PDB file of C-alpha atoms in Angstrom:
ATOM      1  CA  MET F   1     -12.867  20.537  15.556  1.00 54.00           C
ATOM      2  CA  GLU F   2      -9.332  21.644  15.300  1.00 52.00           C
ATOM      3  CA  ASN F   3      -7.891  18.467  16.872  1.00 57.00           C
ATOM      4  CA  LYS F   4      -9.614  16.306  14.040  1.00 56.00           C
ATOM      5  CA  GLN F   5      -8.604  18.424  11.508  1.00 60.00           C
ATOM      6  CA  ASN F   6      -4.873  18.028  12.606  1.00 60.00           C
ATOM      7  CA  GLY F   7      -5.516  14.244  12.670  1.00 66.00           C
ATOM      8  CA  GLN F   8      -6.706  14.434   9.340  1.00 76.00           C
ATOM      9  CA  LEU F   9      -3.619  16.548   8.009  1.00 80.00           C
ATOM     10  CA  GLY F  10      -1.405  13.782  10.054  1.00 84.00           C
ATOM     11  CA  GLY F  11      -3.236  11.122   8.230  1.00 86.00           C
ATOM     12  CA  ILE F  12      -2.803  12.875   4.544  1.00 87.00           C
ATOM     13  CA  MET F  13       0.865  13.639   5.451  1.00 90.00           C
ATOM     14  CA  ALA F  14       1.842   9.962   5.975  1.00 90.00           C
ATOM     15  CA  GLY F  15      -0.057   8.600   3.396  1.00 89.00           C
ATOM     16  CA  VAL F  16       1.435  10.830   1.092  1.00 91.00           C
ATOM     17  CA  LEU F  17       4.870   9.509   2.411  1.00 93.00           C
ATOM     18  CA  ALA F  18       4.086   6.013   2.287  1.00 92.00           C
ATOM     19  CA  TYR F  19       2.818   6.169  -1.410  1.00 90.00           C
ATOM     20  CA  VAL F  20       6.022   8.144  -2.351  1.00 92.00           C
ATOM     21  CA  PHE F  21       7.597   5.258  -0.781  1.00 92.00           C
ATOM     22  CA  TRP F  22       5.798   2.654  -2.982  1.00 89.00           C
ATOM     23  CA  GLY F  23       6.388   4.689  -5.913  1.00 90.00           C
ATOM     24  CA  VAL F  24      10.054   4.389  -5.605  1.00 91.00           C
ATOM     25  CA  LEU F  25      10.102   1.048  -4.578  1.00 90.00           C
ATOM     26  CA  PRO F  26      10.813  -0.531  -8.345  1.00 88.00           C
ATOM     27  CA  ILE F  27      14.224   1.104  -8.128  1.00 91.00           C
ATOM     28  CA  TYR F  28      14.940  -1.175  -5.362  1.00 92.00           C
ATOM     29  CA  TRP F  29      13.809  -4.337  -6.499  1.00 88.00           C
ATOM     30  CA  LYS F  30      15.575  -3.923  -9.567  1.00 87.00           C
ATOM     31  CA  LEU F  31      18.908  -4.013  -7.780  1.00 91.00           C
ATOM     32  CA  VAL F  32      18.197  -7.606  -6.806  1.00 90.00           C
ATOM     33  CA  THR F  33      17.051  -9.199 -10.098  1.00 87.00           C
ATOM     34  CA  ASN F  34      19.559 -11.937  -9.751  1.00 88.00           C
ATOM     35  CA  VAL F  35      17.555 -13.716  -6.839  1.00 90.00           C
ATOM     36  CA  PRO F  36      14.442 -15.191  -7.613  1.00 90.00           C
ATOM     37  CA  PRO F  37      11.113 -13.433  -7.176  1.00 89.00           C
ATOM     38  CA  MET F  38      10.072 -16.167  -3.995  1.00 91.00           C
ATOM     39  CA  GLU F  39      13.245 -15.357  -2.340  1.00 92.00           C
ATOM     40  CA  ILE F  40      13.337 -11.634  -2.212  1.00 92.00           C
ATOM     41  CA  LEU F  41       9.617 -12.231  -0.938  1.00 92.00           C
ATOM     42  CA  ALA F  42      11.225 -14.933   2.058  1.00 94.00           C
ATOM     43  CA  TYR F  43      13.543 -12.378   2.868  1.00 94.00           C
ATOM     44  CA  ARG F  44      11.413  -9.015   2.550  1.00 92.00           C
ATOM     45  CA  ILE F  45       9.244 -11.025   5.316  1.00 94.00           C
ATOM     46  CA  LEU F  46      11.870 -11.868   7.546  1.00 95.00           C
ATOM     47  CA  TRP F  47      13.584  -8.605   7.780  1.00 95.00           C
ATOM     48  CA  SER F  48      11.029  -6.730   8.078  1.00 94.00           C
ATOM     49  CA  PHE F  49       9.969  -8.918  11.070  1.00 95.00           C
ATOM     50  CA  ILE F  50      13.583  -8.199  12.589  1.00 95.00           C
ATOM     51  CA  PHE F  51      13.164  -4.731  12.034  1.00 94.00           C
ATOM     52  CA  MET F  52       9.921  -4.315  13.583  1.00 93.00           C
ATOM     53  CA  LEU F  53      11.480  -5.808  16.896  1.00 95.00           C
ATOM     54  CA  PHE F  54      14.083  -3.440  16.635  1.00 94.00           C
ATOM     55  CA  LEU F  55      11.674  -0.803  16.488  1.00 92.00           C
ATOM     56  CA  ILE F  56       9.326  -1.536  19.333  1.00 94.00           C
ATOM     57  CA  VAL F  57      12.307  -1.879  21.183  1.00 94.00           C
ATOM     58  CA  CYS F  58      14.145   1.172  20.511  1.00 93.00           C
ATOM     59  CA  LEU F  59      10.938   3.239  20.750  1.00 91.00           C
ATOM     60  CA  ARG F  60      10.130   1.237  24.075  1.00 92.00           C
ATOM     61  CA  LYS F  61       6.887   0.337  22.522  1.00 92.00           C
ATOM     62  CA  ALA F  62       7.748  -3.521  23.378  1.00 94.00           C
ATOM     63  CA  SER F  63       5.449  -3.605  26.657  1.00 94.00           C
ATOM     64  CA  MET F  64       2.321  -2.222  24.709  1.00 94.00           C
ATOM     65  CA  VAL F  65       2.665  -4.419  22.169  1.00 94.00           C
ATOM     66  CA  PHE F  66       3.344  -7.275  24.293  1.00 94.00           C
ATOM     67  CA  GLU F  67       0.154  -6.569  26.184  1.00 95.00           C
ATOM     68  CA  GLU F  68      -2.199  -5.821  23.435  1.00 95.00           C
ATOM     69  CA  THR F  69      -0.804  -8.956  21.917  1.00 94.00           C
ATOM     70  CA  LYS F  70      -2.132 -10.936  24.665  1.00 94.00           C
ATOM     71  CA  ALA F  71      -5.786  -9.111  24.591  1.00 94.00           C
ATOM     72  CA  ILE F  72      -5.682  -9.942  20.634  1.00 94.00           C
ATOM     73  CA  LEU F  73      -5.220 -13.492  21.526  1.00 92.00           C
ATOM     74  CA  LEU F  74      -8.568 -13.418  23.581  1.00 93.00           C
ATOM     75  CA  LYS F  75     -10.468 -11.911  20.897  1.00 93.00           C
ATOM     76  CA  PRO F  76     -10.720 -14.463  18.160  1.00 93.00           C
ATOM     77  CA  LYS F  77     -12.153 -12.098  15.313  1.00 92.00           C
ATOM     78  CA  THR F  78      -9.472  -9.867  15.817  1.00 93.00           C
ATOM     79  CA  LEU F  79      -6.622 -12.709  15.458  1.00 94.00           C
ATOM     80  CA  ILE F  80      -8.646 -14.077  12.449  1.00 95.00           C
ATOM     81  CA  ALA F  81      -8.670 -10.671  10.909  1.00 95.00           C
ATOM     82  CA  ILE F  82      -4.790  -9.963  11.398  1.00 95.00           C
ATOM     83  CA  ILE F  83      -3.870 -13.292   9.920  1.00 96.00           C
ATOM     84  CA  VAL F  84      -6.210 -12.813   6.813  1.00 96.00           C
ATOM     85  CA  ALA F  85      -4.180  -9.358   6.623  1.00 95.00           C
ATOM     86  CA  ALA F  86      -0.915 -11.279   6.732  1.00 95.00           C
ATOM     87  CA  PHE F  87      -1.601 -13.361   3.973  1.00 95.00           C
ATOM     88  CA  LEU F  88      -3.078 -10.652   1.841  1.00 95.00           C
ATOM     89  CA  VAL F  89      -0.051  -8.033   2.234  1.00 92.00           C
ATOM     90  CA  THR F  90       2.273 -11.081   1.460  1.00 94.00           C
ATOM     91  CA  GLY F  91       0.400 -11.901  -1.646  1.00 94.00           C
ATOM     92  CA  ASN F  92       0.456  -8.213  -2.779  1.00 92.00           C
ATOM     93  CA  TRP F  93       3.906  -8.214  -1.945  1.00 90.00           C
ATOM     94  CA  PHE F  94       4.646 -11.297  -4.622  1.00 91.00           C
ATOM     95  CA  LEU F  95       2.694 -10.040  -7.013  1.00 92.00           C
ATOM     96  CA  PHE F  96       4.778  -6.676  -7.188  1.00 88.00           C
ATOM     97  CA  ILE F  97       7.828  -7.884  -6.924  1.00 88.00           C
ATOM     98  CA  TYR F  98       7.393 -10.631  -9.765  1.00 88.00           C
ATOM     99  CA  THR F  99       5.881  -7.716 -12.164  1.00 88.00           C
ATOM    100  CA  VAL F 100       8.152  -5.372 -11.382  1.00 84.00           C
ATOM    101  CA  ASN F 101      11.297  -8.085 -11.987  1.00 83.00           C
ATOM    102  CA  SER F 102      10.025  -9.673 -14.850  1.00 82.00           C
ATOM    103  CA  GLY F 103      10.157  -6.199 -16.566  1.00 80.00           C
ATOM    104  CA  HIS F 104       6.557  -4.528 -16.449  1.00 82.00           C
ATOM    105  CA  VAL F 105       6.706  -1.840 -14.101  1.00 83.00           C
ATOM    106  CA  THR F 106       3.770  -0.090 -16.065  1.00 80.00           C
ATOM    107  CA  GLU F 107       1.686  -3.110 -15.188  1.00 79.00           C
ATOM    108  CA  ALA F 108       2.623  -3.262 -12.035  1.00 83.00           C
ATOM    109  CA  SER F 109       1.569   0.815 -11.715  1.00 82.00           C
ATOM    110  CA  LEU F 110      -2.064  -0.227 -13.274  1.00 80.00           C
ATOM    111  CA  GLY F 111      -2.276  -2.591 -10.345  1.00 82.00           C
ATOM    112  CA  TYR F 112      -2.056   0.253  -7.956  1.00 80.00           C
ATOM    113  CA  TYR F 113      -4.190   2.430 -10.353  1.00 78.00           C
ATOM    114  CA  ILE F 114      -7.312   0.249 -10.255  1.00 80.00           C
ATOM    115  CA  ASN F 115      -6.696  -0.270  -6.437  1.00 79.00           C
ATOM    116  CA  PRO F 116      -8.478   3.075  -5.552  1.00 75.00           C
ATOM    117  CA  LEU F 117     -11.276   2.046  -7.478  1.00 77.00           C
ATOM    118  CA  VAL F 118     -11.789  -0.486  -5.519  1.00 83.00           C
ATOM    119  CA  ASN F 119     -11.091   1.369  -2.217  1.00 79.00           C
ATOM    120  CA  VAL F 120     -14.246   3.479  -3.163  1.00 78.00           C
ATOM    121  CA  LEU F 121     -16.151   0.571  -3.853  1.00 81.00           C
ATOM    122  CA  LEU F 122     -15.243  -1.286  -0.409  1.00 85.00           C
ATOM    123  CA  ALA F 123     -15.734   2.373   1.290  1.00 82.00           C
ATOM    124  CA  THR F 124     -19.374   2.965  -0.091  1.00 84.00           C
ATOM    125  CA  VAL F 125     -20.327  -0.778   0.005  1.00 85.00           C
ATOM    126  CA  ILE F 126     -18.681  -1.968   3.436  1.00 85.00           C
ATOM    127  CA  LEU F 127     -17.995   1.054   5.263  1.00 80.00           C
ATOM    128  CA  LYS F 128     -21.049   3.360   4.116  1.00 82.00           C
ATOM    129  CA  GLU F 129     -19.074   6.332   3.123  1.00 79.00           C
ATOM    130  CA  ARG F 130     -20.902   8.711   1.169  1.00 81.00           C
ATOM    131  CA  LEU F 131     -19.520  10.344  -2.146  1.00 81.00           C
ATOM    132  CA  SER F 132     -19.499  14.015  -3.034  1.00 81.00           C
ATOM    133  CA  ARG F 133     -20.434  15.150  -6.466  1.00 86.00           C
ATOM    134  CA  GLY F 134     -17.139  15.959  -7.370  1.00 84.00           C
ATOM    135  CA  GLU F 135     -15.891  12.346  -6.133  1.00 81.00           C
ATOM    136  CA  ILE F 136     -18.746  10.903  -8.261  1.00 87.00           C
ATOM    137  CA  ILE F 137     -17.143  12.408 -11.563  1.00 90.00           C
ATOM    138  CA  ALA F 138     -13.647  11.611 -10.328  1.00 85.00           C
ATOM    139  CA  VAL F 139     -14.185   7.834  -9.665  1.00 85.00           C
ATOM    140  CA  ILE F 140     -15.920   7.883 -13.233  1.00 91.00           C
ATOM    141  CA  SER F 141     -13.026   9.540 -14.956  1.00 90.00           C
ATOM    142  CA  ALA F 142     -10.557   7.364 -13.119  1.00 83.00           C
ATOM    143  CA  THR F 143     -12.722   3.859 -14.155  1.00 86.00           C
ATOM    144  CA  ILE F 144     -12.582   5.105 -17.750  1.00 91.00           C
ATOM    145  CA  GLY F 145      -8.635   5.579 -17.560  1.00 87.00           C
ATOM    146  CA  VAL F 146      -8.084   2.145 -16.137  1.00 81.00           C
ATOM    147  CA  LEU F 147     -10.930   0.767 -18.970  1.00 87.00           C
ATOM    148  CA  ILE F 148      -8.771   1.869 -21.533  1.00 89.00           C
ATOM    149  CA  LEU F 149      -5.647   0.728 -20.250  1.00 81.00           C
ATOM    150  CA  THR F 150      -7.154  -2.502 -19.506  1.00 80.00           C
ATOM    151  CA  TRP F 151      -8.416  -2.800 -23.256  1.00 85.00           C
ATOM    152  CA  HIS F 152      -4.750  -1.354 -24.680  1.00 84.00           C
ATOM    153  CA  LEU F 153      -2.899  -4.000 -22.683  1.00 75.00           C
ATOM    154  CA  GLY F 154      -5.233  -6.658 -25.036  1.00 78.00           C
ATOM    155  CA  SER F 155      -6.071  -9.331 -22.313  1.00 74.00           C
ATOM    156  CA  VAL F 156      -6.909  -9.611 -18.576  1.00 73.00           C
ATOM    157  CA  PRO F 157      -4.116  -7.764 -16.017  1.00 79.00           C
ATOM    158  CA  TRP F 158      -4.851 -10.907 -13.682  1.00 84.00           C
ATOM    159  CA  ALA F 159      -1.294  -9.721 -11.825  1.00 86.00           C
ATOM    160  CA  ALA F 160      -2.479  -6.033 -11.408  1.00 86.00           C
ATOM    161  CA  ILE F 161      -6.016  -7.157 -10.428  1.00 86.00           C
ATOM    162  CA  GLY F 162      -4.572  -9.322  -8.052  1.00 91.00           C
ATOM    163  CA  MET F 163      -2.408  -6.415  -6.563  1.00 91.00           C
ATOM    164  CA  ALA F 164      -5.630  -4.121  -6.576  1.00 88.00           C
ATOM    165  CA  VAL F 165      -7.747  -6.218  -4.580  1.00 91.00           C
ATOM    166  CA  THR F 166      -5.054  -7.805  -1.958  1.00 94.00           C
ATOM    167  CA  PHE F 167      -4.017  -4.441  -1.186  1.00 88.00           C
ATOM    168  CA  SER F 168      -7.460  -3.036  -0.982  1.00 90.00           C
ATOM    169  CA  LEU F 169      -9.149  -5.922   1.269  1.00 93.00           C
ATOM    170  CA  TYR F 170      -5.706  -5.425   3.496  1.00 91.00           C
ATOM    171  CA  GLY F 171      -6.211  -1.472   3.666  1.00 86.00           C
ATOM    172  CA  LEU F 172      -9.825  -1.991   4.978  1.00 89.00           C
ATOM    173  CA  ILE F 173      -8.728  -4.937   7.517  1.00 91.00           C
ATOM    174  CA  LYS F 174      -6.255  -2.212   9.025  1.00 84.00           C
ATOM    175  CA  LYS F 175      -9.154   0.730   8.811  1.00 82.00           C
ATOM    176  CA  LEU F 176     -11.821  -1.762  10.639  1.00 87.00           C
ATOM    177  CA  VAL F 177      -9.516  -4.056  13.210  1.00 88.00           C
ATOM    178  CA  PRO F 178      -9.199  -1.909  16.323  1.00 86.00           C
ATOM    179  CA  VAL F 179      -5.272  -2.689  16.495  1.00 89.00           C
ATOM    180  CA  SER F 180      -2.427  -0.270  17.064  1.00 88.00           C
ATOM    181  CA  VAL F 181       0.039   0.144  14.041  1.00 84.00           C
ATOM    182  CA  TRP F 182       2.986  -1.152  15.678  1.00 90.00           C
ATOM    183  CA  THR F 183       1.447  -3.973  17.223  1.00 93.00           C
ATOM    184  CA  GLY F 184      -0.405  -4.994  14.030  1.00 90.00           C
ATOM    185  CA  LEU F 185       2.515  -4.908  11.768  1.00 89.00           C
ATOM    186  CA  THR F 186       4.776  -6.772  13.939  1.00 93.00           C
ATOM    187  CA  LEU F 187       1.986  -9.674  14.286  1.00 95.00           C
ATOM    188  CA  GLU F 188       1.379  -9.574  10.550  1.00 94.00           C
ATOM    189  CA  THR F 189       5.222 -10.071   9.955  1.00 93.00           C
ATOM    190  CA  MET F 190       5.492 -12.720  12.591  1.00 95.00           C
ATOM    191  CA  ILE F 191       2.677 -14.855  11.407  1.00 96.00           C
ATOM    192  CA  ILE F 192       4.301 -15.024   8.283  1.00 95.00           C
ATOM    193  CA  THR F 193       8.090 -15.389   9.561  1.00 96.00           C
ATOM    194  CA  PRO F 194       7.769 -19.252   9.826  1.00 96.00           C
ATOM    195  CA  PHE F 195       6.843 -19.609   6.393  1.00 95.00           C
ATOM    196  CA  ALA F 196       9.534 -17.562   5.062  1.00 94.00           C
ATOM    197  CA  LEU F 197      12.073 -19.089   7.235  1.00 94.00           C
ATOM    198  CA  ILE F 198      11.023 -22.587   5.974  1.00 94.00           C
ATOM    199  CA  TYR F 199      11.143 -21.581   2.243  1.00 93.00           C
ATOM    200  CA  VAL F 200      14.882 -19.933   2.557  1.00 92.00           C
ATOM    201  CA  LEU F 201      16.178 -23.093   4.695  1.00 91.00           C
ATOM    202  CA  PHE F 202      14.770 -25.817   2.472  1.00 91.00           C
ATOM    203  CA  PHE F 203      13.605 -24.412  -0.535  1.00 89.00           C
ATOM    204  CA  ALA F 204      15.345 -21.749  -1.984  1.00 87.00           C
ATOM    205  CA  THR F 205      17.930 -22.166  -4.658  1.00 84.00           C
ATOM    206  CA  ASN F 206      20.847 -20.846  -2.120  1.00 82.00           C
ATOM    207  CA  GLY F 207      21.315 -20.917   1.222  1.00 80.00           C
ATOM    208  CA  LEU F 208      20.071 -18.812   3.686  1.00 86.00           C
ATOM    209  CA  MET F 209      22.055 -15.048   2.997  1.00 89.00           C
ATOM    210  CA  GLN F 210      24.257 -17.100   0.280  1.00 88.00           C
ATOM    211  CA  TYR F 211      24.693 -14.591  -1.841  1.00 91.00           C
ATOM    212  CA  PRO F 212      26.950 -11.669  -2.717  1.00 91.00           C
ATOM    213  CA  SER F 213      27.462  -9.089   0.174  1.00 93.00           C
ATOM    214  CA  ASN F 214      25.983  -6.252  -1.796  1.00 93.00           C
ATOM    215  CA  THR F 215      23.074  -8.409  -2.656  1.00 93.00           C
ATOM    216  CA  ASN F 216      22.517  -9.547   1.024  1.00 93.00           C
ATOM    217  CA  ILE F 217      23.001  -5.610   2.260  1.00 94.00           C
ATOM    218  CA  ILE F 218      19.962  -5.033  -0.289  1.00 94.00           C
ATOM    219  CA  LEU F 219      17.869  -8.017   0.804  1.00 94.00           C
ATOM    220  CA  VAL F 220      18.646  -6.766   4.669  1.00 94.00           C
ATOM    221  CA  GLY F 221      17.192  -3.699   3.893  1.00 94.00           C
ATOM    222  CA  ALA F 222      14.290  -5.068   2.516  1.00 92.00           C
ATOM    223  CA  GLY F 223      12.898  -5.053   5.921  1.00 91.00           C
ATOM    224  CA  VAL F 224      13.098  -1.138   6.145  1.00 92.00           C
ATOM    225  CA  VAL F 225      11.442  -0.158   2.999  1.00 92.00           C
ATOM    226  CA  THR F 226       9.007  -2.555   3.705  1.00 90.00           C
ATOM    227  CA  ALA F 227       8.190  -1.779   7.075  1.00 90.00           C
ATOM    228  CA  ILE F 228       8.217   2.101   6.965  1.00 92.00           C
ATOM    229  CA  PRO F 229       5.558   2.937   4.396  1.00 91.00           C
ATOM    230  CA  LEU F 230       3.457   0.197   6.160  1.00 86.00           C
ATOM    231  CA  LEU F 231       3.548   2.167   9.342  1.00 89.00           C
ATOM    232  CA  LEU F 232       2.835   5.123   7.620  1.00 91.00           C
ATOM    233  CA  PHE F 233       0.255   3.717   5.238  1.00 85.00           C
ATOM    234  CA  ALA F 234      -1.718   2.033   8.624  1.00 83.00           C
ATOM    235  CA  THR F 235      -1.786   5.636  10.175  1.00 85.00           C
ATOM    236  CA  ALA F 236      -3.449   6.882   7.286  1.00 87.00           C
ATOM    237  CA  ALA F 237      -5.840   4.359   7.321  1.00 80.00           C
ATOM    238  CA  LYS F 238      -6.895   4.968  10.624  1.00 79.00           C
ATOM    239  CA  LYS F 239      -7.179   9.139  10.412  1.00 82.00           C
ATOM    240  CA  ILE F 240      -8.838   9.565   6.900  1.00 82.00           C
ATOM    241  CA  SER F 241     -11.682   8.229   5.241  1.00 77.00           C
ATOM    242  CA  TYR F 242     -11.048   5.286   3.103  1.00 66.00           C
ATOM    243  CA  THR F 243     -11.947   7.257  -0.045  1.00 69.00           C
ATOM    244  CA  MET F 244      -9.470   9.781   0.377  1.00 76.00           C
ATOM    245  CA  VAL F 245      -6.839   6.733   1.091  1.00 76.00           C
ATOM    246  CA  GLY F 246      -8.007   5.185  -2.309  1.00 68.00           C
ATOM    247  CA  PHE F 247      -7.442   8.301  -4.097  1.00 72.00           C
ATOM    248  CA  LEU F 248      -3.774   9.535  -2.273  1.00 82.00           C
ATOM    249  CA  GLN F 249      -2.807   5.936  -3.905  1.00 78.00           C
ATOM    250  CA  TYR F 250      -2.568   7.677  -7.466  1.00 79.00           C
ATOM    251  CA  ILE F 251       0.978   9.137  -6.192  1.00 86.00           C
ATOM    252  CA  GLY F 252       1.825   5.566  -6.302  1.00 87.00           C
ATOM    253  CA  PRO F 253       1.475   4.206  -9.209  1.00 84.00           C
ATOM    254  CA  THR F 254       2.158   8.028 -11.077  1.00 84.00           C
ATOM    255  CA  LEU F 255       5.979   7.679 -10.052  1.00 90.00           C
ATOM    256  CA  MET F 256       5.998   3.763 -11.111  1.00 87.00           C
ATOM    257  CA  LEU F 257       5.023   4.516 -14.216  1.00 85.00           C
ATOM    258  CA  ALA F 258       7.354   7.638 -14.594  1.00 88.00           C
ATOM    259  CA  ILE F 259      10.347   5.470 -13.291  1.00 89.00           C
ATOM    260  CA  GLY F 260       8.980   2.475 -15.912  1.00 86.00           C
ATOM    261  CA  VAL F 261       8.901   4.628 -19.040  1.00 88.00           C
ATOM    262  CA  LEU F 262      11.738   7.218 -18.282  1.00 88.00           C
ATOM    263  CA  LEU F 263      14.244   5.090 -16.346  1.00 87.00           C
ATOM    264  CA  PHE F 264      13.231   1.350 -17.463  1.00 86.00           C
ATOM    265  CA  LYS F 265      12.341   2.499 -21.199  1.00 84.00           C
ATOM    266  CA  GLU F 266       9.360   0.735 -21.228  1.00 81.00           C
ATOM    267  CA  SER F 267       7.045   1.424 -23.967  1.00 81.00           C
ATOM    268  CA  PHE F 268       4.031   4.372 -23.441  1.00 83.00           C
ATOM    269  CA  ASP F 269       1.978   4.941 -26.465  1.00 87.00           C
ATOM    270  CA  HIS F 270      -0.762   7.753 -27.465  1.00 90.00           C
ATOM    271  CA  ILE F 271      -3.460   5.209 -26.086  1.00 90.00           C
ATOM    272  CA  GLN F 272      -2.006   4.860 -23.159  1.00 85.00           C
ATOM    273  CA  LEU F 273      -1.227   8.934 -22.324  1.00 88.00           C
ATOM    274  CA  PHE F 274      -4.950   9.047 -23.517  1.00 92.00           C
ATOM    275  CA  ALA F 275      -5.599   6.905 -20.529  1.00 88.00           C
ATOM    276  CA  PHE F 276      -3.591   8.295 -17.889  1.00 84.00           C
ATOM    277  CA  ALA F 277      -5.380  11.426 -18.841  1.00 90.00           C
ATOM    278  CA  PHE F 278      -8.461  10.297 -17.860  1.00 91.00           C
ATOM    279  CA  ILE F 279      -6.983   9.511 -14.269  1.00 81.00           C
ATOM    280  CA  TRP F 280      -5.235  12.785 -13.707  1.00 82.00           C
ATOM    281  CA  LEU F 281      -8.211  14.396 -14.375  1.00 89.00           C
ATOM    282  CA  ALA F 282      -9.305  12.202 -11.728  1.00 84.00           C
ATOM    283  CA  LEU F 283      -6.843  13.375  -9.375  1.00 77.00           C
ATOM    284  CA  ILE F 284      -7.525  16.866  -9.978  1.00 83.00           C
ATOM    285  CA  ILE F 285     -11.320  16.859  -9.547  1.00 85.00           C
ATOM    286  CA  PHE F 286     -10.902  14.912  -6.458  1.00 78.00           C
ATOM    287  CA  THR F 287      -8.465  17.049  -5.059  1.00 75.00           C
ATOM    288  CA  ILE F 288     -10.226  20.580  -5.789  1.00 81.00           C
ATOM    289  CA  SER F 289     -13.444  18.438  -4.210  1.00 79.00           C
ATOM    290  CA  HIS F 290     -11.734  18.140  -1.083  1.00 71.00           C
ATOM    291  CA  VAL F 291     -10.122  21.792  -0.776  1.00 73.00           C
ATOM    292  CA  TYR F 292     -13.816  22.927  -1.219  1.00 77.00           C
ATOM    293  CA  SER F 293     -15.022  20.874   1.420  1.00 73.00           C
ATOM    294  CA  ALA F 294     -12.388  21.563   3.608  1.00 67.00           C
ATOM    295  CA  ALA F 295     -12.870  25.548   3.045  1.00 72.00           C
ATOM    296  CA  LYS F 296     -16.722  24.768   3.683  1.00 75.00           C
ATOM    297  CA  ILE F 297     -16.060  22.732   6.641  1.00 70.00           C
ATOM    298  CA  LYS F 298     -13.954  25.715   8.414  1.00 73.00           C
ATOM    299  CA  GLN F 299     -16.137  28.624   7.291  1.00 77.00           C
ATOM    300  CA  LEU F 300     -19.051  26.212   9.267  1.00 74.00           C
ATOM    301  CA  ALA F 301     -16.691  25.836  12.204  1.00 71.00           C
ATOM    302  CA  ALA F 302     -15.912  29.933  12.172  1.00 73.00           C
ATOM    303  CA  ALA F 303     -19.834  30.472  11.889  1.00 72.00           C
ATOM    304  CA  ALA F 304     -20.777  27.985  15.017  1.00 71.00           C
ATOM    305  CA  LYS F 305     -17.577  29.590  17.153  1.00 71.00           C
ATOM    306  CA  GLN F 306     -19.107  33.099  16.496  1.00 74.00           C
ATOM    307  CA  GLN F 307     -22.838  32.267  17.639  1.00 72.00           C
ATOM    308  CA  SER F 308     -21.265  30.354  20.575  1.00 63.00           C
TER     309      SER F 308
END
């Protein structure tokens, strides 16, 4: 029981760190607005793969990744799942970069506010996770907030919906596929790298790394800022419920919203504030619900220990 609780705590901490990282990422992409979104995406993929190779060698995980990769090649279903995950996360990256660099950080945050609702839907329908009363109330409150935001936007936010669906499906695959965090991310970036390299070499407006040195440094760093939160996210997805993964994700878009409004001076009126109040209320309800559940489990465990 104690090991399970420690594992869940570690998963929660990994999830929180991942979403904080993603929450401040718009600041990073704003540093390369002179680079077209498709080129940023290509460099993000290339340098993520190189960074993963560097990590697994430095941390002496290369032999483990190699052996696990050989085993995966003998399991077609697992291999297909990893390929699908690679394309899902690539699509998510492009939508995010395009939305942020076109001056719509608040819309990008809407995508990641919708994401947890998709997570909950997948958790209940596919994983058969049961929601507590508090979680149900939290989902309803968050849904109301997202619907108000969508209505206020005046049109269907396809980019936001696309980001939500692609990342939710990606997270579901990460939870279900029995592959280590290191092997999974290495293979995902490796699968997409040839496409990224072809694009940079033959279709990009500039040649390979033909930008000023400061821009090149940021593009190289894209691999680091991509791989680290994905490793943390994959760790969280395997250790905690998918419903909890979904609600932790509200950390990211809340930070994005604050950055969009306070730093990049994007509009934020009273209707948006009203909508976000429902979302923040959902977070509070969800947190209280889990604190209460954790305390109850701890009491039951202590009672069982005394009886034994």
